[in-house]
C-alpha cells in the first residue's frame, strides 16, 4: 500500500506533545499545566451549567449550521450571519483555509517558529512554507514578512496577533499597514486566538474582504479548550468556500451550547482578563527577581529570557521533572526563552519556586 504522494512525502510530525504523554513517559502522577495556555480560571460557570443540563442530549447531533451561535457572533461583531463560520477550534479553521487557498505545490508564508498548526496544515495539504525570522526584540518581523510575500507571492500569509509564542501584540495600524503591503492576490490569515485579552478599541476594525480571514476561539479566554470550538470572521464568499469542505457534524452540540453561554457571560470574561493581567505582572516581577526580563505580552502567557537556548531547554526539562509543564519556543531568536501560561496564584507559586530551585542549582551559568 502507498498513501498519496503528499502523505508519503511527509516526515513524521507531531506539532504538539500533550501533557498526558509527558506524564506517562516521565512517570508523573501530577502536572501543573502551564504549557498550552489553557485557562487556569476555567470556563464560565453559566456555560458549565448550560452544558451539564443538556448532556443527556448527546444522543443528538449538533446543529450543522451552528445557527444560534453564529447569530450571536454576528450580533456581537455587527456583521452578517453569513460572514461567520464555526468549526472545531482555530486549528480546524486553519486547515480549511489552507485546503481552500493553498494549491498542492503552492506557497504560503509565516513567521519562523510561530504557532505550529499552520505549517502542519500547509505540509499536510501539499503546500510549501516559506518563513521569515522574528525580529531580535522578539516580535514578528512584519517588514521581512511583507518583503518575503512580495518575492514569493504566496496565496496565504499567516500571522497571529497577539502572537504566540512571543505574546507580543501589534497595534492595529501596523496590522493594517502590513495587510496593505501584501501582494494583491495574497490572503491574510489573521489568528486572533488571544484578542479577548486585548481592549477591543486596539484591534483592527471589523473589515470584510476576501483577502482577510480572522480566526478566533473559545479555547483561551473563554476556557473551553477541551470543547474544541472556534470561529472565523470573513466574507460570505469565503464562508461558502469553507462550507464546501468542512466536516458537517464536526462541532459537537455540547460545545455549541457552552460557547453560546460563555459568549453571554461578559462578567466572567472580564474577571479572567483581570486575573490574566495579574498573572503576567507576577511573572514579570519573578523575572526581575531572578535578574532577567520578559517579552511584553498581552496574551495569557509570558516569555521569560533564559539567556541562551540550551539553558532554556535545560530549565524546561528540569521543571518537568519537578511536575511543572511549560513550553519553550523552538526557533531563534525566541529559543532562549521559556513560555509560561497565566495561572492562579498557587500554580504561579509552584512554578516560581521550582524555577528558583532550578536556577539556583545550575547557578546562572550557561550549561
Ligand atoms: C491556542 C492557539 C490556537 C488553538 O486554538 P483552538 O481554537 O483551540 O484550535 C490557535 N492559534 C494560536 C495562536 C493559539 O495560541
GROMACS .gro file of C-alpha atoms and ligand atoms in nm:
model
  382
    1UNK     CA    1   0.000   0.000   0.000
    2UNK     CA    2   0.103   0.354  -0.060
    3UNK     CA    3  -0.071   0.666   0.057
    4UNK     CA    4  -0.087   0.974  -0.164
    5UNK     CA    5   0.236   1.134  -0.279
    6UNK     CA    6   0.177   1.419  -0.036
    7UNK     CA    7   0.127   1.193   0.264
    8UNK     CA    8   0.413   0.956   0.174
    9UNK     CA    9   0.636   1.260   0.143
   10UNK     CA   10   0.562   1.391   0.491
   11UNK     CA   11   0.807   1.346   0.773
   12UNK     CA   12   0.664   1.207   1.098
   13UNK     CA   13   0.546   1.526   1.262
   14UNK     CA   14   0.371   1.591   1.590
   15UNK     CA   15   0.321   1.963   1.634
   16UNK     CA   16   0.214   1.914   1.994
   17UNK     CA   17   0.320   1.662   2.255
   18UNK     CA   18   0.042   1.663   2.510
   19UNK     CA   19   0.096   1.681   2.883
   20UNK     CA   20  -0.069   1.340   2.919
   21UNK     CA   21   0.209   1.180   2.719
   22UNK     CA   22   0.473   1.369   2.914
   23UNK     CA   23   0.322   1.234   3.236
   24UNK     CA   24   0.317   0.877   3.105
   25UNK     CA   25   0.672   0.895   2.977
   26UNK     CA   26   0.813   1.062   3.286
   27UNK     CA   27   0.620   0.863   3.543
   28UNK     CA   28   0.450   1.175   3.678
   29UNK     CA   29   0.118   1.147   3.859
   30UNK     CA   30   0.051   1.517   3.870
   31UNK     CA   31   0.146   1.805   3.650
   32UNK     CA   32   0.096   2.178   3.681
   33UNK     CA   33  -0.028   2.261   3.332
   34UNK     CA   34   0.137   2.584   3.223
   35UNK     CA   35   0.238   2.474   2.872
   36UNK     CA   36  -0.064   2.515   2.645
   37UNK     CA   37  -0.213   2.848   2.751
   38UNK     CA   38  -0.523   2.673   2.875
   39UNK     CA   39  -0.730   2.889   3.107
   40UNK     CA   40  -0.642   2.820   3.467
   41UNK     CA   41  -0.951   3.019   3.558
   42UNK     CA   42  -1.193   2.780   3.393
   43UNK     CA   43  -1.499   2.836   3.176
   44UNK     CA   44  -1.794   3.048   3.278
   45UNK     CA   45  -1.998   2.866   3.545
   46UNK     CA   46  -2.302   2.955   3.337
   47UNK     CA   47  -2.151   2.776   3.039
   48UNK     CA   48  -2.076   2.471   3.251
   49UNK     CA   49  -2.432   2.468   3.386
   50UNK     CA   50  -2.582   2.504   3.038
   51UNK     CA   51  -2.371   2.217   2.908
   52UNK     CA   52  -2.438   1.995   3.208
   53UNK     CA   53  -2.809   2.049   3.176
   54UNK     CA   54  -2.801   1.926   2.816
   55UNK     CA   55  -2.558   1.637   2.849
   56UNK     CA   56  -2.823   1.372   2.802
   57UNK     CA   57  -2.890   1.515   2.459
   58UNK     CA   58  -2.551   1.390   2.350
   59UNK     CA   59  -2.757   1.137   2.157
   60UNK     CA   60  -2.835   1.424   1.917
   61UNK     CA   61  -2.601   1.565   1.657
   62UNK     CA   62  -2.526   1.932   1.693
   63UNK     CA   63  -2.689   2.179   1.455
   64UNK     CA   64  -2.460   2.152   1.149
   65UNK     CA   65  -2.516   2.524   1.087
   66UNK     CA   66  -2.426   2.625   1.445
   67UNK     CA   67  -2.708   2.868   1.384
   68UNK     CA   68  -2.771   3.006   1.732
   69UNK     CA   69  -2.403   3.064   1.798
   70UNK     CA   70  -2.344   3.228   1.461
   71UNK     CA   71  -2.641   3.460   1.516
   72UNK     CA   72  -2.491   3.561   1.849
   73UNK     CA   73  -2.148   3.615   1.694
   74UNK     CA   74  -2.297   3.825   1.414
   75UNK     CA   75  -2.481   4.039   1.668
   76UNK     CA   76  -2.166   4.074   1.878
   77UNK     CA   77  -1.948   4.187   1.588
   78UNK     CA   78  -2.209   4.380   1.391
   79UNK     CA   79  -2.167   4.164   1.084
   80UNK     CA   80  -2.393   3.935   0.882
   81UNK     CA   81  -2.464   3.579   0.989
   82UNK     CA   82  -2.316   3.470   0.654
   83UNK     CA   83  -1.984   3.631   0.748
   84UNK     CA   84  -1.936   3.393   1.040
   85UNK     CA   85  -1.818   3.035   1.039
   86UNK     CA   86  -1.797   2.793   1.333
   87UNK     CA   87  -1.564   2.493   1.346
   88UNK     CA   88  -1.370   2.275   1.590
   89UNK     CA   89  -1.133   2.545   1.704
   90UNK     CA   90  -0.887   2.761   1.516
   91UNK     CA   91  -0.679   2.455   1.433
   92UNK     CA   92  -0.971   2.319   1.231
   93UNK     CA   93  -1.044   2.654   1.064
   94UNK     CA   94  -0.679   2.693   0.972
   95UNK     CA   95  -0.693   2.357   0.795
   96UNK     CA   96  -0.999   2.470   0.599
   97UNK     CA   97  -0.827   2.793   0.498
   98UNK     CA   98  -0.512   2.611   0.383
   99UNK     CA   99  -0.712   2.349   0.196
  100UNK     CA  100  -0.925   2.617   0.032
  101UNK     CA  101  -0.647   2.854  -0.070
  102UNK     CA  102  -0.308   2.678  -0.091
  103UNK     CA  103  -0.265   2.468  -0.405
  104UNK     CA  104  -0.064   2.146  -0.398
  105UNK     CA  105   0.287   2.274  -0.459
  106UNK     CA  106   0.169   2.627  -0.377
  107UNK     CA  107   0.345   2.854  -0.133
  108UNK     CA  108   0.240   3.004   0.200
  109UNK     CA  109   0.428   3.236   0.436
  110UNK     CA  110   0.451   3.257   0.816
  111UNK     CA  111   0.691   3.380   1.085
  112UNK     CA  112   0.958   3.117   1.156
  113UNK     CA  113   0.877   2.942   1.484
  114UNK     CA  114   0.521   3.075   1.520
  115UNK     CA  115   0.224   2.867   1.639
  116UNK     CA  116   0.284   2.536   1.458
  117UNK     CA  117  -0.055   2.425   1.326
  118UNK     CA  118  -0.039   2.643   1.017
  119UNK     CA  119   0.286   2.482   0.899
  120UNK     CA  120   0.140   2.141   0.979
  121UNK     CA  121  -0.161   2.200   0.754
  122UNK     CA  122   0.047   2.353   0.474
  123UNK     CA  123   0.263   2.040   0.466
  124UNK     CA  124  -0.036   1.809   0.505
  125UNK     CA  125  -0.222   1.964   0.214
  126UNK     CA  126   0.083   1.955  -0.011
  127UNK     CA  127   0.190   2.319   0.006
  128UNK     CA  128   0.529   2.467   0.074
  129UNK     CA  129   0.603   2.705   0.360
  130UNK     CA  130   0.842   2.999   0.340
  131UNK     CA  131   0.931   3.172   0.665
  132UNK     CA  132   1.088   3.496   0.787
  133UNK     CA  133   1.251   3.503   1.132
  134UNK     CA  134   1.121   3.707   1.424
  135UNK     CA  135   1.282   4.043   1.488
  136UNK     CA  136   1.555   4.045   1.752
  137UNK     CA  137   1.325   4.203   2.016
  138UNK     CA  138   1.100   3.900   1.977
  139UNK     CA  139   0.810   4.027   1.769
  140UNK     CA  140   0.706   3.905   1.423
  141UNK     CA  141   0.909   4.099   1.166
  142UNK     CA  142   0.631   4.250   0.956
  143UNK     CA  143   0.873   4.417   0.717
  144UNK     CA  144   1.056   4.092   0.648
  145UNK     CA  145   0.728   3.902   0.611
  146UNK     CA  146   0.590   4.157   0.363
  147UNK     CA  147   0.915   4.155   0.166
  148UNK     CA  148   0.912   3.775   0.155
  149UNK     CA  149   0.550   3.780   0.043
  150UNK     CA  150   0.632   4.028  -0.234
  151UNK     CA  151   0.910   3.796  -0.350
  152UNK     CA  152   0.735   3.455  -0.336
  153UNK     CA  153   0.374   3.568  -0.397
  154UNK     CA  154   0.210   3.326  -0.153
  155UNK     CA  155  -0.161   3.252  -0.163
  156UNK     CA  156  -0.176   3.281   0.217
  157UNK     CA  157   0.024   3.465   0.484
  158UNK     CA  158  -0.030   3.357   0.843
  159UNK     CA  159   0.010   3.594   1.134
  160UNK     CA  160  -0.102   3.555   1.495
  161UNK     CA  161  -0.187   3.876   1.685
  162UNK     CA  162  -0.137   3.872   1.979
  163UNK     CA  163   0.143   3.647   1.868
  164UNK     CA  164   0.226   3.304   2.000
  165UNK     CA  165   0.492   3.222   2.124
  166UNK     CA  166   0.608   3.579   2.193
  167UNK     CA  167   0.284   3.720   2.338
  168UNK     CA  168   0.352   4.048   2.155
  169UNK     CA  169   0.051   4.248   2.041
  170UNK     CA  170   0.096   4.456   1.727
  171UNK     CA  171  -0.122   4.767   1.726
  172UNK     CA  172  -0.394   4.784   1.464
  173UNK     CA  173  -0.229   5.046   1.245
  174UNK     CA  174   0.069   4.817   1.198
  175UNK     CA  175  -0.156   4.526   1.103
  176UNK     CA  176  -0.348   4.746   0.858
  177UNK     CA  177  -0.023   4.866   0.705
  178UNK     CA  178   0.106   4.509   0.679
  179UNK     CA  179  -0.215   4.397   0.512
  180UNK     CA  180  -0.177   4.673   0.254
  181UNK     CA  181   0.185   4.576   0.191
  182UNK     CA  182   0.094   4.221   0.087
  183UNK     CA  183   0.055   4.128  -0.281
  184UNK     CA  184  -0.298   4.182  -0.411
  185UNK     CA  185  -0.353   3.806  -0.454
  186UNK     CA  186  -0.241   3.714  -0.102
  187UNK     CA  187  -0.487   3.628   0.174
  188UNK     CA  188  -0.402   3.728   0.531
  189UNK     CA  189  -0.495   3.454   0.776
  190UNK     CA  190  -0.503   3.653   1.097
  191UNK     CA  191  -0.503   3.426   1.401
  192UNK     CA  192  -0.669   3.618   1.683
  193UNK     CA  193  -0.676   3.339   1.941
  194UNK     CA  194  -0.584   3.587   2.216
  195UNK     CA  195  -0.779   3.900   2.115
  196UNK     CA  196  -1.019   3.858   2.404
  197UNK     CA  197  -0.735   3.969   2.633
  198UNK     CA  198  -0.691   4.296   2.439
  199UNK     CA  199  -0.912   4.605   2.467
  200UNK     CA  200  -1.135   4.597   2.163
  201UNK     CA  201  -1.051   4.954   2.056
  202UNK     CA  202  -0.692   4.843   1.996
  203UNK     CA  203  -0.794   4.577   1.743
  204UNK     CA  204  -0.809   4.606   1.369
  205UNK     CA  205  -1.159   4.736   1.295
  206UNK     CA  206  -1.411   4.489   1.151
  207UNK     CA  207  -1.345   4.464   0.779
  208UNK     CA  208  -1.475   4.206   0.541
  209UNK     CA  209  -1.270   4.138   0.230
  210UNK     CA  210  -1.196   3.807   0.062
  211UNK     CA  211  -0.826   3.864   0.135
  212UNK     CA  212  -0.880   3.867   0.511
  213UNK     CA  213  -0.982   3.575   0.733
  214UNK     CA  214  -0.980   3.632   1.110
  215UNK     CA  215  -0.975   3.330   1.339
  216UNK     CA  216  -1.096   3.330   1.698
  217UNK     CA  217  -1.157   3.071   1.963
  218UNK     CA  218  -1.336   2.975   2.282
  219UNK     CA  219  -1.023   2.786   2.390
  220UNK     CA  220  -0.829   3.061   2.563
  221UNK     CA  221  -1.004   3.346   2.746
  222UNK     CA  222  -1.334   3.156   2.748
  223UNK     CA  223  -1.166   2.849   2.895
  224UNK     CA  224  -1.329   2.592   2.665
  225UNK     CA  225  -1.021   2.436   2.500
  226UNK     CA  226  -1.145   2.082   2.558
  227UNK     CA  227  -1.479   2.159   2.393
  228UNK     CA  228  -1.300   2.233   2.063
  229UNK     CA  229  -1.492   2.527   1.924
  230UNK     CA  230  -1.385   2.843   1.746
  231UNK     CA  231  -1.497   3.072   1.468
  232UNK     CA  232  -1.389   3.272   1.166
  233UNK     CA  233  -1.498   3.619   1.060
  234UNK     CA  234  -1.465   3.675   0.687
  235UNK     CA  235  -1.671   3.733   0.374
  236UNK     CA  236  -1.977   3.536   0.274
  237UNK     CA  237  -1.783   3.414  -0.031
  238UNK     CA  238  -1.508   3.268   0.187
  239UNK     CA  239  -1.759   3.111   0.425
  240UNK     CA  240  -1.918   2.941   0.123
  241UNK     CA  241  -1.578   2.809   0.021
  242UNK     CA  242  -1.519   2.663   0.365
  243UNK     CA  243  -1.872   2.522   0.371
  244UNK     CA  244  -1.788   2.304   0.070
  245UNK     CA  245  -1.512   2.120   0.251
  246UNK     CA  246  -1.588   2.136   0.621
  247UNK     CA  247  -1.695   1.844   0.834
  248UNK     CA  248  -2.073   1.887   0.864
  249UNK     CA  249  -2.104   1.737   1.211
  250UNK     CA  250  -1.760   1.822   1.342
  251UNK     CA  251  -1.871   2.071   1.606
  252UNK     CA  252  -2.038   1.895   1.895
  253UNK     CA  253  -2.367   2.004   2.039
  254UNK     CA  254  -2.242   2.045   2.395
  255UNK     CA  255  -1.968   2.279   2.273
  256UNK     CA  256  -2.221   2.490   2.081
  257UNK     CA  257  -2.427   2.529   2.397
  258UNK     CA  258  -2.125   2.609   2.611
  259UNK     CA  259  -1.984   2.861   2.365
  260UNK     CA  260  -2.315   3.047   2.339
  261UNK     CA  261  -2.350   3.068   2.717
  262UNK     CA  262  -1.984   3.170   2.754
  263UNK     CA  263  -2.026   3.448   2.500
  264UNK     CA  264  -2.313   3.587   2.703
  265UNK     CA  265  -2.121   3.585   3.033
  266UNK     CA  266  -1.926   3.907   2.998
  267UNK     CA  267  -1.861   3.930   3.371
  268UNK     CA  268  -1.672   3.601   3.378
  269UNK     CA  269  -1.464   3.702   3.076
  270UNK     CA  270  -1.378   4.036   3.237
  271UNK     CA  271  -1.269   3.856   3.553
  272UNK     CA  272  -1.047   3.616   3.355
  273UNK     CA  273  -0.890   3.909   3.170
  274UNK     CA  274  -0.812   4.083   3.502
  275UNK     CA  275  -0.668   3.768   3.660
  276UNK     CA  276  -0.460   3.709   3.349
  277UNK     CA  277  -0.313   4.059   3.366
  278UNK     CA  278  -0.226   3.998   3.732
  279UNK     CA  279  -0.056   3.672   3.637
  280UNK     CA  280   0.152   3.844   3.370
  281UNK     CA  281   0.262   4.103   3.624
  282UNK     CA  282   0.357   3.829   3.868
  283UNK     CA  283   0.575   3.663   3.604
  284UNK     CA  284   0.737   3.996   3.520
  285UNK     CA  285   0.815   4.050   3.887
  286UNK     CA  286   0.955   3.697   3.912
  287UNK     CA  287   1.179   3.761   3.612
  288UNK     CA  288   1.310   4.081   3.774
  289UNK     CA  289   1.375   3.897   4.097
  290UNK     CA  290   1.576   3.639   3.900
  291UNK     CA  291   1.772   3.911   3.721
  292UNK     CA  292   1.619   3.855   3.381
  293UNK     CA  293   1.349   4.000   3.156
  294UNK     CA  294   1.027   3.911   2.977
  295UNK     CA  295   0.884   3.999   2.637
  296UNK     CA  296   0.591   4.240   2.691
  297UNK     CA  297   0.279   4.025   2.642
  298UNK     CA  298  -0.090   4.094   2.605
  299UNK     CA  299  -0.179   3.725   2.586
  300UNK     CA  300  -0.232   3.472   2.864
  301UNK     CA  301   0.134   3.370   2.873
  302UNK     CA  302   0.475   3.529   2.916
  303UNK     CA  303   0.816   3.450   2.770
  304UNK     CA  304   1.100   3.470   3.023
  305UNK     CA  305   1.457   3.511   2.897
  306UNK     CA  306   1.691   3.228   2.999
  307UNK     CA  307   1.987   3.385   2.820
  308UNK     CA  308   2.063   3.100   2.581
  309UNK     CA  309   1.871   2.825   2.404
  310UNK     CA  310   2.045   2.526   2.576
  311UNK     CA  311   1.971   2.683   2.911
  312UNK     CA  312   1.604   2.732   2.823
  313UNK     CA  313   1.587   2.368   2.713
  314UNK     CA  314   1.752   2.256   3.034
  315UNK     CA  315   1.522   2.465   3.253
  316UNK     CA  316   1.215   2.329   3.071
  317UNK     CA  317   1.328   1.971   3.129
  318UNK     CA  318   1.415   2.036   3.495
  319UNK     CA  319   1.078   2.198   3.558
  320UNK     CA  320   0.906   1.895   3.408
  321UNK     CA  321   1.099   1.670   3.646
  322UNK     CA  322   0.951   1.883   3.925
  323UNK     CA  323   0.598   1.842   3.790
  324UNK     CA  324   0.574   2.180   3.615
  325UNK     CA  325   0.486   2.175   3.246
  326UNK     CA  326   0.579   2.477   3.036
  327UNK     CA  327   0.699   2.511   2.677
  328UNK     CA  328   0.987   2.682   2.511
  329UNK     CA  329   0.993   2.834   2.163
  330UNK     CA  330   1.191   2.628   1.913
  331UNK     CA  331   1.337   2.882   1.672
  332UNK     CA  332   1.584   3.167   1.717
  333UNK     CA  333   1.573   3.443   1.834
  334UNK     CA  334   1.297   3.323   2.072
  335UNK     CA  335   1.456   2.989   2.158
  336UNK     CA  336   1.638   3.133   2.458
  337UNK     CA  337   1.304   3.199   2.630
  338UNK     CA  338   1.070   2.977   2.826
  339UNK     CA  339   0.697   3.036   2.779
  340UNK     CA  340   0.467   3.004   3.079
  341UNK     CA  341   0.089   3.030   3.084
  342UNK     CA  342  -0.105   3.266   3.310
  343UNK     CA  343  -0.237   3.082   3.613
  344UNK     CA  344  -0.386   3.105   3.960
  345UNK     CA  345  -0.166   3.223   4.249
  346UNK     CA  346  -0.099   2.867   4.380
  347UNK     CA  347   0.003   2.747   4.033
  348UNK     CA  348   0.223   3.051   3.985
  349UNK     CA  349   0.386   2.994   4.322
  350UNK     CA  350   0.462   2.632   4.235
  351UNK     CA  351   0.622   2.747   3.910
  352UNK     CA  352   0.816   3.029   4.077
  353UNK     CA  353   0.955   2.804   4.348
  354UNK     CA  354   1.057   2.534   4.102
  355UNK     CA  355   1.220   2.790   3.873
  356UNK     CA  356   1.415   2.943   4.162
  357UNK     CA  357   1.534   2.594   4.260
  358UNK     CA  358   1.642   2.503   3.909
  359UNK     CA  359   1.827   2.829   3.855
  360UNK     CA  360   1.994   2.803   4.196
  361UNK     CA  361   2.118   2.454   4.118
  362UNK     CA  362   2.278   2.550   3.792
  363UNK     CA  363   2.366   2.900   3.914
  364UNK     CA  364   2.323   3.145   3.625
  365UNK     CA  365   2.589   2.974   3.415
  366UNK     CA  366   2.509   2.859   3.065
  367UNK     CA  367   2.549   2.481   3.057
  368LIG     C1  368  -0.409   2.806   2.126
  368LIG     C2  369  -0.395   2.860   1.989
  368LIG     C3  370  -0.475   2.815   1.886
  368LIG     C4  371  -0.567   2.697   1.903
  368LIG     O1  372  -0.695   2.732   1.902
  368LIG     P1  373  -0.809   2.620   1.904
  368LIG     O2  374  -0.930   2.702   1.883
  368LIG     O3  375  -0.803   2.554   2.038
  368LIG     O4  376  -0.782   2.524   1.793
  368LIG     C5  377  -0.466   2.875   1.763
  368LIG     N1  378  -0.377   2.974   1.742
  368LIG     C6  379  -0.296   3.019   1.838
  368LIG     C7  380  -0.201   3.130   1.809
  368LIG     C8  381  -0.301   2.962   1.964
  368LIG     O5  382  -0.215   3.000   2.057
   0.00000   0.00000   0.00000
